Tab-separated table of C-alpha atoms in Angstrom:
chain	number	residue	atom	x	y	z
A	18	MET	CA	41.569	8.696	76.244
A	19	ALA	CA	41.756	7.306	79.779
A	20	VAL	CA	43.866	4.032	80.147
A	21	ARG	CA	42.851	1.140	81.782
A	22	SER	CA	45.033	-0.498	84.224
A	23	MET	CA	44.856	-4.954	84.462
A	24	GLY	CA	44.298	-4.770	88.149
A	25	GLU	CA	46.258	-1.771	89.952
A	26	HIS	CA	48.321	-4.777	91.873
A	27	THR	CA	48.775	-7.674	89.249
A	28	VAL	CA	52.563	-7.693	87.655
A	29	THR	CA	52.663	-9.870	85.200
A	30	ASP	CA	56.551	-11.293	84.838
A	31	VAL	CA	56.689	-10.976	81.236
A	32	VAL	CA	54.473	-9.530	78.162
A	33	GLY	CA	55.441	-10.425	74.556
A	34	ILE	CA	54.340	-8.609	72.285
A	35	GLY	CA	53.638	-10.159	68.842
A	36	PHE	CA	52.648	-13.810	68.567
A	37	GLY	CA	54.454	-15.327	65.802
A	38	PRO	CA	56.303	-18.361	65.337
A	39	ALA	CA	59.409	-16.330	67.426
A	40	ASN	CA	56.855	-15.690	70.619
A	41	LEU	CA	54.696	-18.903	70.132
A	42	ALA	CA	58.677	-20.585	70.775
A	43	LEU	CA	58.697	-18.489	73.596
A	44	ALA	CA	55.578	-19.559	74.907
A	45	VAL	CA	56.416	-22.821	74.396
A	46	ALA	CA	59.933	-23.321	76.437
A	47	LEU	CA	58.032	-21.273	79.228
A	48	ARG	CA	55.480	-23.377	79.627
A	49	GLU	CA	57.944	-26.525	80.022
A	50	GLN	CA	60.052	-24.601	82.084
A	51	ALA	CA	57.337	-24.464	84.567
A	52	ALA	CA	56.318	-27.795	84.209
A	53	GLY	CA	60.174	-29.117	85.296
A	54	ALA	CA	60.023	-25.844	88.066
A	55	GLY	CA	58.636	-27.569	90.998
A	56	GLN	CA	58.092	-25.091	93.759
A	57	GLY	CA	60.362	-22.279	94.593
A	58	GLY	CA	60.847	-21.036	91.360
A	59	ALA	CA	60.913	-17.466	89.179
A	60	GLY	CA	57.419	-17.303	89.737
A	61	GLU	CA	54.309	-18.137	92.172
A	62	GLY	CA	54.217	-22.031	92.390
A	63	GLY	CA	57.858	-22.607	89.890
A	64	ALA	CA	56.666	-20.525	86.947
A	65	VAL	CA	57.262	-17.187	84.821
A	66	ARG	CA	54.251	-15.283	84.287
A	67	ALA	CA	53.232	-14.776	80.654
A	68	ARG	CA	51.290	-12.550	78.393
A	69	PHE	CA	51.404	-12.301	75.138
A	70	VAL	CA	49.659	-9.749	72.610
A	71	GLU	CA	48.945	-9.810	68.666
A	72	LYS	CA	47.579	-7.109	66.072
A	73	GLN	CA	45.881	-10.080	64.135
A	74	PRO	CA	42.270	-11.129	65.343
A	75	GLN	CA	43.689	-15.375	65.184
A	76	PHE	CA	47.273	-16.336	64.184
A	77	GLY	CA	48.182	-15.899	60.957
A	78	TRP	CA	52.161	-16.645	59.550
A	79	HIS	CA	52.333	-15.621	56.580
A	80	ARG	CA	49.658	-16.607	54.733
A	81	GLY	CA	49.283	-14.765	51.892
A	82	MET	CA	52.494	-16.849	50.926
A	83	LEU	CA	50.218	-20.266	51.283
A	84	ILE	CA	51.094	-21.128	47.290
A	85	GLU	CA	49.758	-24.596	47.910
A	86	GLY	CA	52.247	-27.151	46.489
A	87	ALA	CA	54.947	-24.332	48.069
A	88	THR	CA	57.710	-26.072	50.415
A	89	MET	CA	59.475	-24.906	53.553
A	90	GLN	CA	63.046	-24.207	53.541
A	91	VAL	CA	63.715	-25.550	56.195
A	92	SER	CA	63.666	-28.789	57.784
A	93	PHE	CA	61.149	-29.532	59.915
A	94	LEU	CA	63.089	-30.911	62.579
A	95	LYS	CA	64.200	-27.580	63.399
A	96	ASP	CA	60.214	-26.878	64.669
A	97	LEU	CA	59.601	-24.539	68.086
A	98	ALA	CA	61.305	-27.045	70.778
A	99	THR	CA	62.737	-30.015	69.226
A	100	VAL	CA	66.529	-29.173	69.198
A	101	ARG	CA	65.289	-27.468	71.904
A	102	ASN	CA	63.893	-30.446	73.594
A	103	PRO	CA	63.929	-33.423	71.693
A	104	THR	CA	61.022	-35.076	73.490
A	105	SER	CA	58.971	-31.991	73.401
A	106	SER	CA	55.346	-32.510	73.331
A	107	PHE	CA	54.942	-29.302	70.918
A	108	GLY	CA	57.563	-30.702	68.189
A	109	TYR	CA	56.405	-31.412	64.580
A	110	LEU	CA	56.131	-35.027	65.119
A	111	SER	CA	53.663	-34.910	68.319
A	112	TYR	CA	51.731	-32.389	65.555
A	113	LEU	CA	51.684	-35.520	62.763
A	114	GLN	CA	50.922	-37.808	65.237
A	115	ALA	CA	47.999	-35.442	66.740
A	116	LYS	CA	46.494	-34.881	63.061
A	117	GLY	CA	46.797	-38.915	62.055
A	118	ARG	CA	49.757	-38.371	59.622
A	119	LEU	CA	53.124	-39.868	61.482
A	120	LEU	CA	53.172	-42.740	59.289
A	121	ASP	CA	52.596	-41.131	55.684
A	122	PHE	CA	54.706	-38.560	56.736
A	123	ILE	CA	57.846	-41.027	57.370
A	124	ASN	CA	56.523	-42.303	53.682
A	125	ASN	CA	56.740	-39.475	51.980
A	126	LYS	CA	60.795	-39.238	52.723
A	127	ASN	CA	61.021	-35.977	52.704
A	128	PHE	CA	62.520	-32.911	55.753
A	129	PHE	CA	60.760	-30.093	53.699
A	130	PRO	CA	56.903	-30.073	54.619
A	131	LEU	CA	54.221	-28.342	53.059
A	132	ARG	CA	54.176	-24.407	53.515
A	133	VAL	CA	50.246	-24.971	54.479
A	134	GLU	CA	50.694	-27.981	56.525
A	135	TYR	CA	53.915	-26.111	58.497
A	136	HIS	CA	51.469	-22.933	58.933
A	137	ASP	CA	48.610	-25.577	60.155
A	138	TYR	CA	51.347	-26.843	62.924
A	139	LEU	CA	52.215	-23.743	64.271
A	140	ASP	CA	48.053	-22.784	64.644
A	141	TRP	CA	48.058	-26.268	66.428
A	142	ALA	CA	50.554	-25.530	68.874
A	143	ALA	CA	49.221	-21.646	68.889
A	144	ALA	CA	45.592	-22.786	70.079
A	145	GLN	CA	46.979	-23.991	73.046
A	146	PHE	CA	48.035	-21.162	74.799
A	147	THR	CA	44.173	-19.509	73.561
A	148	ASP	CA	44.357	-17.976	77.850
A	149	GLU	CA	47.715	-16.346	77.117
A	150	VAL	CA	47.315	-14.399	74.349
A	151	ASP	CA	45.198	-10.953	73.513
A	152	TYR	CA	44.741	-11.510	69.730
A	153	GLY	CA	43.318	-8.020	68.042
A	154	SER	CA	45.443	-5.984	70.503
A	155	GLU	CA	48.098	-3.672	69.579
A	156	VAL	CA	50.331	-2.257	71.211
A	157	GLU	CA	51.172	1.454	71.630
A	158	GLU	CA	54.297	1.992	73.976
A	159	ILE	CA	56.366	0.584	76.571
A	160	ARG	CA	56.533	3.113	79.386
A	161	PRO	CA	58.738	3.430	82.497
A	162	VAL	CA	57.777	2.706	86.050
A	163	THR	CA	59.772	4.791	88.060
A	164	ASP	CA	60.071	4.656	91.539
A	165	GLU	CA	61.260	7.337	93.550
A	166	ARG	CA	65.381	6.763	93.657
A	167	GLY	CA	64.656	6.725	89.885
A	168	VAL	CA	64.962	3.352	89.409
A	169	THR	CA	62.477	1.016	86.770
A	170	GLU	CA	62.121	-2.248	87.824
A	171	LEU	CA	58.980	-2.162	85.876
A	172	LEU	CA	57.271	-1.863	82.384
A	173	ASP	CA	53.619	-0.482	81.856
A	174	VAL	CA	52.678	-1.746	78.468
A	175	VAL	CA	50.180	-0.238	76.710
A	176	VAL	CA	47.759	-2.343	74.602
A	177	ARG	CA	44.941	-0.744	72.227
A	178	ARG	CA	42.038	-3.128	71.757
A	179	GLY	CA	39.120	-2.261	70.099
A	180	GLY	CA	38.344	1.234	71.222
A	181	GLU	CA	39.510	0.803	74.902
A	182	LEU	CA	43.495	1.622	76.288
A	183	ILE	CA	44.471	-1.384	78.187
A	184	THR	CA	47.530	-1.235	80.473
A	185	LEU	CA	49.911	-4.416	81.426
A	186	ARG	CA	52.526	-4.133	84.160
A	187	THR	CA	55.337	-6.319	83.532
A	188	ARG	CA	58.879	-7.429	84.263
A	189	ASN	CA	60.541	-8.317	81.666
A	190	VAL	CA	59.056	-7.809	78.021
A	191	VAL	CA	59.744	-9.441	75.089
A	192	VAL	CA	59.454	-7.745	71.389
A	193	ALA	CA	58.921	-9.943	68.728
A	194	THR	CA	57.343	-8.631	66.250
A	195	GLY	CA	57.920	-10.100	62.812
A	196	LEU	CA	59.054	-8.756	59.802
A	197	SER	CA	57.509	-5.638	57.751
A	198	PRO	CA	57.210	-6.016	53.741
A	199	VAL	CA	59.584	-3.495	51.574
A	200	LEU	CA	58.752	-1.381	48.524
A	201	PRO	CA	61.385	-0.075	46.001
A	202	PRO	CA	61.100	3.697	46.627
A	203	GLY	CA	58.242	5.365	44.797
A	204	ALA	CA	56.455	2.615	45.110
A	205	VAL	CA	52.559	2.300	46.327
A	206	ASN	CA	50.877	-0.030	47.597
A	207	ALA	CA	47.271	0.235	45.478
A	208	GLU	CA	44.827	-1.977	43.882
A	209	ARG	CA	47.111	-2.775	41.424
A	210	THR	CA	50.446	-2.507	42.423
A	211	TRP	CA	51.061	-4.724	45.846
A	212	HIS	CA	53.655	-6.915	47.579
A	213	SER	CA	54.128	-10.424	47.583
A	214	SER	CA	53.111	-10.670	51.008
A	215	GLU	CA	49.552	-9.972	50.248
A	216	LEU	CA	49.766	-12.808	47.218
A	217	LEU	CA	46.341	-14.679	47.614
A	218	ARG	CA	44.134	-12.278	48.273
A	219	ARG	CA	45.128	-9.705	45.862
A	220	THR	CA	44.989	-13.320	43.435
A	221	GLU	CA	40.971	-13.689	43.924
A	222	GLN	CA	40.703	-9.719	43.161
A	223	LEU	CA	42.252	-11.016	39.961
A	224	ASP	CA	40.262	-13.622	39.256
A	225	ALA	CA	37.500	-10.924	37.796
A	226	MET	CA	39.534	-9.563	35.545
A	227	ASP	CA	40.498	-12.141	33.964
A	228	PRO	CA	45.053	-11.007	33.484
A	229	LYS	CA	46.754	-10.284	30.124
A	230	ARG	CA	49.612	-9.335	31.462
A	231	LEU	CA	51.408	-9.637	34.865
A	232	VAL	CA	54.629	-8.251	36.254
A	233	VAL	CA	57.582	-9.932	38.931
A	234	VAL	CA	59.620	-7.834	40.393
A	235	GLY	CA	62.254	-9.012	42.806
A	236	ALA	CA	65.414	-12.240	42.464
A	237	GLY	CA	64.256	-13.895	45.725
A	238	GLN	CA	62.516	-17.072	46.535
A	239	SER	CA	59.286	-15.276	47.514
A	240	ALA	CA	59.633	-13.800	43.597
A	241	ALA	CA	59.966	-16.708	41.572
A	242	GLU	CA	57.341	-18.747	43.617
A	243	VAL	CA	55.004	-15.290	42.614
A	244	VAL	CA	56.587	-15.901	38.956
A	245	ALA	CA	55.539	-19.889	38.796
A	246	HIS	CA	51.997	-19.440	41.087
A	247	LEU	CA	50.604	-16.806	38.229
A	248	HIS	CA	52.137	-18.820	35.315
A	249	ASP	CA	50.121	-21.648	36.494
A	250	ARG	CA	47.104	-19.607	37.806
A	251	TYR	CA	46.911	-17.732	34.714
A	252	PRO	CA	47.043	-19.884	31.723
A	253	ARG	CA	46.557	-17.431	29.741
A	254	ALA	CA	48.250	-14.462	30.717
A	255	GLU	CA	52.571	-13.749	30.280
A	256	VAL	CA	54.096	-13.214	33.067
A	257	HIS	CA	57.104	-10.659	33.219
A	258	ALA	CA	59.676	-11.652	36.055
A	259	VAL	CA	61.902	-8.356	36.290
A	260	LEU	CA	65.089	-9.001	38.086
A	261	THR	CA	68.521	-7.206	38.146
A	262	ARG	CA	70.486	-10.093	38.136
A	263	TYR	CA	71.678	-11.877	35.273
A	264	GLY	CA	69.409	-15.432	36.658
A	265	TYR	CA	68.404	-16.467	39.628
A	266	SER	CA	71.156	-17.156	41.860
A	267	VAL	CA	71.016	-20.506	43.894
A	268	ALA	CA	70.352	-20.997	47.197
A	269	ASP	CA	73.103	-22.862	49.163
A	270	ASP	CA	71.767	-25.205	51.517
A	271	SER	CA	74.722	-28.026	51.416
A	272	ALA	CA	76.040	-29.360	54.571
A	273	PHE	CA	78.851	-27.162	55.600
A	274	ALA	CA	77.534	-23.851	54.777
A	275	ASN	CA	73.946	-25.032	57.198
A	276	ARG	CA	76.060	-24.838	60.541
A	277	ILE	CA	75.610	-20.897	60.457
A	278	PHE	CA	72.485	-21.909	61.443
A	279	ASP	CA	72.772	-23.699	64.232
A	280	PRO	CA	73.054	-22.756	67.589
A	281	ALA	CA	76.917	-22.711	68.231
A	282	ALA	CA	77.282	-20.349	65.243
A	283	VAL	CA	75.100	-17.653	67.163
A	284	ASP	CA	78.178	-17.835	69.917
A	285	HIS	CA	80.891	-17.491	67.064
A	286	TYR	CA	79.423	-14.099	65.275
A	287	PHE	CA	78.356	-12.613	68.523
A	288	GLU	CA	81.829	-13.188	70.509
A	289	ALA	CA	83.795	-11.922	66.699
A	290	SER	CA	85.278	-8.504	65.825
A	291	GLU	CA	82.990	-6.121	63.985
A	292	GLU	CA	84.823	-7.067	61.005
A	293	VAL	CA	85.041	-10.995	61.058
A	294	LYS	CA	80.349	-10.461	61.257
A	295	ARG	CA	80.617	-8.589	58.335
A	296	LYS	CA	83.442	-11.344	56.319
A	297	LEU	CA	80.350	-14.323	57.185
A	298	LEU	CA	78.144	-12.162	57.105
A	299	GLY	CA	78.917	-11.923	53.008
A	300	TYR	CA	80.325	-15.185	52.834
A	301	HIS	CA	76.493	-16.478	53.432
A	302	ALA	CA	74.098	-14.223	52.175
A	303	ASN	CA	73.668	-16.638	49.930
A	304	THR	CA	71.884	-18.979	52.011
A	305	ASN	CA	68.746	-16.607	52.557
A	306	TYR	CA	69.593	-13.810	50.872
A	307	SER	CA	67.801	-13.116	47.182
A	308	VAL	CA	68.458	-16.688	46.429
A	309	VAL	CA	66.201	-19.524	44.748
A	310	ASP	CA	65.727	-22.902	45.657
A	311	LEU	CA	67.799	-24.985	42.728
A	312	ASP	CA	63.968	-26.969	42.035
A	313	LEU	CA	62.284	-23.970	42.023
A	314	ILE	CA	64.789	-22.500	39.196
A	315	GLN	CA	65.407	-25.008	37.153
A	316	ASP	CA	60.746	-25.513	37.004
A	317	LEU	CA	60.687	-21.770	35.491
A	318	TYR	CA	63.841	-22.681	33.294
A	319	GLN	CA	62.197	-26.175	32.068
A	320	ARG	CA	58.713	-23.730	31.208
A	321	SER	CA	61.170	-20.577	29.966
A	322	TYR	CA	62.326	-23.676	27.404
A	323	LEU	CA	59.127	-25.923	26.448
A	324	GLU	CA	57.717	-22.069	25.389
A	325	ASP	CA	60.040	-22.193	23.407
A	326	VAL	CA	60.122	-24.741	21.323
A	327	THR	CA	56.255	-24.105	20.750
A	328	GLY	CA	56.702	-20.585	20.060
A	329	ARG	CA	53.562	-20.045	22.734
A	330	ARG	CA	55.717	-17.314	25.117
A	331	ARG	CA	53.792	-16.391	28.185
A	332	LEU	CA	56.962	-16.446	30.515
A	333	HIS	CA	59.354	-13.974	29.598
A	334	ILE	CA	62.615	-13.333	32.031
A	335	ARG	CA	63.803	-9.562	31.685
A	336	ASN	CA	67.570	-10.048	33.315
A	337	ILE	CA	69.730	-7.395	34.218
A	338	SER	CA	66.583	-5.383	33.974
A	339	ARG	CA	65.157	-2.914	36.448
A	340	LEU	CA	61.456	-1.153	36.571
A	341	LEU	CA	61.968	2.337	36.578
A	342	ASP	CA	58.463	3.673	37.308
A	343	VAL	CA	54.653	2.644	37.019
A	344	ALA	CA	51.741	4.457	36.477
A	345	THR	CA	48.356	3.688	36.680
A	346	THR	CA	45.771	3.376	33.642
A	347	ASP	CA	41.853	3.051	32.828
A	348	ASP	CA	42.216	-0.306	32.681
A	349	GLY	CA	45.033	-1.136	34.242
A	350	VAL	CA	48.991	0.215	34.894
A	351	SER	CA	52.170	1.396	32.601
A	352	ALA	CA	55.450	-0.064	33.511
A	353	ARG	CA	58.773	1.401	32.333
A	354	ILE	CA	61.107	-1.324	32.118
A	355	GLU	CA	65.569	0.125	31.350
A	356	TYR	CA	67.660	-2.830	29.520
A	357	LEU	CA	70.831	-1.768	32.111
A	358	PRO	CA	73.258	-3.131	29.515
A	359	THR	CA	72.128	-0.504	26.560
A	360	GLY	CA	69.300	1.391	28.611
A	361	GLU	CA	66.707	0.848	26.143
A	362	ILE	CA	63.786	1.380	27.855
A	363	ALA	CA	60.393	-0.886	27.384
A	364	THR	CA	57.031	-0.065	27.713
A	365	LEU	CA	54.401	-2.694	29.327
A	366	ASP	CA	50.740	-2.090	29.812
A	367	ALA	CA	50.129	-4.614	32.524
A	368	ASP	CA	46.958	-5.563	34.958
A	369	ALA	CA	48.904	-5.735	37.906
A	370	VAL	CA	52.992	-5.142	39.556
A	371	VAL	CA	54.032	-7.438	42.074
A	372	TYR	CA	56.596	-6.542	44.118
A	373	ALA	CA	58.717	-9.215	45.607
A	374	THR	CA	61.074	-7.308	47.240
A	375	GLY	CA	61.576	-8.751	51.102
A	376	TYR	CA	60.661	-8.099	54.519
A	377	ARG	CA	62.713	-5.672	57.143
A	378	PRO	CA	62.894	-6.940	60.624
A	379	SER	CA	60.367	-4.340	62.295
A	380	ASP	CA	62.316	-1.999	64.749
A	381	PRO	CA	62.245	-2.119	68.505
A	382	VAL	CA	62.526	1.408	69.125
A	383	ASP	CA	59.326	2.623	67.632
A	384	LEU	CA	57.874	0.636	70.639
A	385	LEU	CA	59.947	1.895	73.620
A	386	GLY	CA	58.965	5.714	73.443
A	387	ASP	CA	61.178	7.174	76.827
A	388	LEU	CA	63.135	4.206	76.928
A	389	ALA	CA	65.002	4.343	74.363
A	390	ALA	CA	67.293	7.045	75.648
A	391	SER	CA	68.537	4.706	78.366
A	392	CYS	CA	68.789	1.822	75.776
A	393	LYS	CA	72.829	1.600	74.870
A	394	ARG	CA	74.160	1.586	71.399
A	395	ASP	CA	76.856	0.468	69.140
A	396	ASP	CA	79.090	2.625	66.860
A	397	ARG	CA	76.907	2.335	64.003
A	398	GLY	CA	73.612	4.194	66.430
A	399	LEU	CA	72.285	0.362	66.812
A	400	LEU	CA	70.507	-1.564	69.984
A	401	GLN	CA	73.256	-3.150	71.845
A	402	VAL	CA	72.090	-6.486	72.939
A	403	GLY	CA	73.871	-9.024	75.559
A	404	ARG	CA	74.534	-12.604	74.655
A	405	ASP	CA	71.308	-13.549	76.177
A	406	TYR	CA	68.911	-11.048	73.598
A	407	ARG	CA	68.462	-8.503	75.707
A	408	VAL	CA	68.808	-4.863	75.385
A	409	VAL	CA	71.490	-3.456	77.111
A	410	THR	CA	70.558	-0.038	79.502
A	411	GLU	CA	71.892	2.509	81.947
A	412	GLU	CA	71.768	0.979	85.068
A	413	SER	CA	68.711	2.915	86.332
A	414	LEU	CA	66.776	0.820	83.774
A	415	ARG	CA	66.327	-2.963	85.219
A	416	ALA	CA	63.867	-3.738	83.702
A	417	GLY	CA	64.327	-6.598	80.783
A	418	ILE	CA	63.977	-5.935	76.856
A	419	TYR	CA	64.775	-9.248	74.849
A	420	LEU	CA	64.462	-8.887	71.145
A	421	GLN	CA	63.462	-11.960	69.034
A	422	GLY	CA	64.531	-10.862	65.040
A	423	PRO	CA	65.930	-7.331	64.835
A	424	THR	CA	69.653	-8.678	66.126
A	425	GLU	CA	71.558	-9.799	63.170
A	426	HIS	CA	73.952	-6.805	63.297
A	427	SER	CA	74.682	-8.947	67.288
A	428	HIS	CA	74.064	-12.730	66.740
A	429	GLY	CA	74.169	-13.398	63.329
A	430	ILE	CA	72.373	-14.730	59.986
A	431	SER	CA	70.021	-16.861	61.367
A	432	SER	CA	68.183	-14.152	64.047
A	433	GLY	CA	65.391	-13.643	61.494
A	434	LEU	CA	64.810	-17.075	60.500
A	435	LEU	CA	62.751	-20.107	61.999
A	436	SER	CA	65.993	-21.954	62.421
A	437	ASN	CA	67.263	-21.268	66.160
A	438	ILE	CA	63.841	-20.161	67.239
A	439	GLY	CA	63.886	-23.409	69.869
A	440	VAL	CA	66.841	-22.784	71.308
A	441	ARG	CA	66.608	-18.842	71.290
A	442	ALA	CA	63.523	-18.633	72.806
A	443	GLY	CA	65.236	-21.189	75.633
A	444	GLU	CA	67.411	-19.188	76.152
A	445	ILE	CA	65.123	-16.344	77.255
A	446	ALA	CA	62.955	-17.949	79.752
A	447	ASP	CA	65.912	-19.072	80.946
A	448	THR	CA	67.733	-15.703	81.677
A	449	ILE	CA	64.330	-14.191	82.712
A	450	ALA	CA	63.648	-17.682	85.017
A	451	LEU	CA	66.994	-16.756	86.706
A	452	GLY	CA	66.443	-12.939	86.982
A	453	LEU	CA	63.260	-13.237	88.062
A	454	SER	CA	63.953	-15.827	90.762
A	455	GLY	CA	67.396	-13.887	91.969
A	456	THR	CA	64.594	-11.016	92.604
A	457	ARG	CA	62.230	-12.504	94.482
A	458	THR	CA	64.996	-14.013	96.828
A	459	ALA	CA	65.704	-10.770	96.832
A	460	ALA	CA	62.216	-9.540	98.297
A	461	ALA	CA	61.976	-12.893	100.358
A	462	THR	CA	64.969	-11.599	102.634
A	463	GLY	CA	64.450	-7.756	102.900
A	464	HIS	CA	67.679	-7.105	100.265
A	465	ALA	CA	65.882	-6.033	97.227
A	466	ARG	CA	67.256	-3.417	94.982
């Protein structure tokens, strides 16, 4: 298939790959940077020229888990911009004012908004960048543009849009392709077995089946939310929660522990030895991984206790157990569950199995192609990333490759979370602008490399 270039002489300063919250925050930071840059900045007219590519047909963020009544686990003040710029017009309070709900939100006295409302906030912000985003477009690969000296200062981002391949030429790419759902080994995504990220779409299909028994695998926040949602939605169905732990573990959201998500903690983590980094992740894994908000744990426990009292048992917490395998039957699935202390195996006939088994960052190497050979790696084979989130490369590769998300090994536990996206986006925007300013100054004086 032929590749068409978007203007043979058009070079964009930045191409953002993915347009979820991370690159949306970058778009906000770049716009605010341009507003204060004046003449003589990084790009023509003092602005960094950016283009974003998103494979979804429209903006969307975890749409499958926008459960009615579910709340965020992060303060509304850690939005796209406020921590970086408290006066930003893209902050959550500006959104509330625009929607006419500011006073009502204040009266609600809650730092943790409804998830569906937070999604609406992100959608409101994204709508202000429509002209900068190519939706329904997926990046096929990133190619080096190498000059006669063997130096790569430009990159070609090859994008599939409909039945056409289009090339965007740029000086920098910012990869923010989000998280990919994880299924256990041997599990398949099918009509009766699926990941929790598809919850709302799949339950619409389940409605017509009038399910009698459902199985949920997992011990984290998503798993507990799915259990509660299915228990509410299907009042005649049994819900079996399968978890290898004795019970759901409480998320540590205490004030001191939450400092692990502060911008300063990124500096501490980045500068620490590998041994200290491992310890920090181990110490504070219970702030984020396989943990559940206390209110939700208590809610599920209360439901279980009430069913003990009434003798009408629908909620089954199959703790210290694991799902061995699932077989498809004529009218559902057959799940084998092992009780770990004794090895006893129970077989459950169910209408569906939901895997709430988490996510992993998408691997940026999949996009880099031939560029990957010029990217330096650490002793574990992971990409080396500078404090400014730029991948460390060989000297011959001078175009910038920045990562948003898959940097926990270098920048700490907040890398894949919302807590620090505003500050991180500002740091990336400032680094790109500084680099472009130097490039343009060198070009203007005839000293370009």
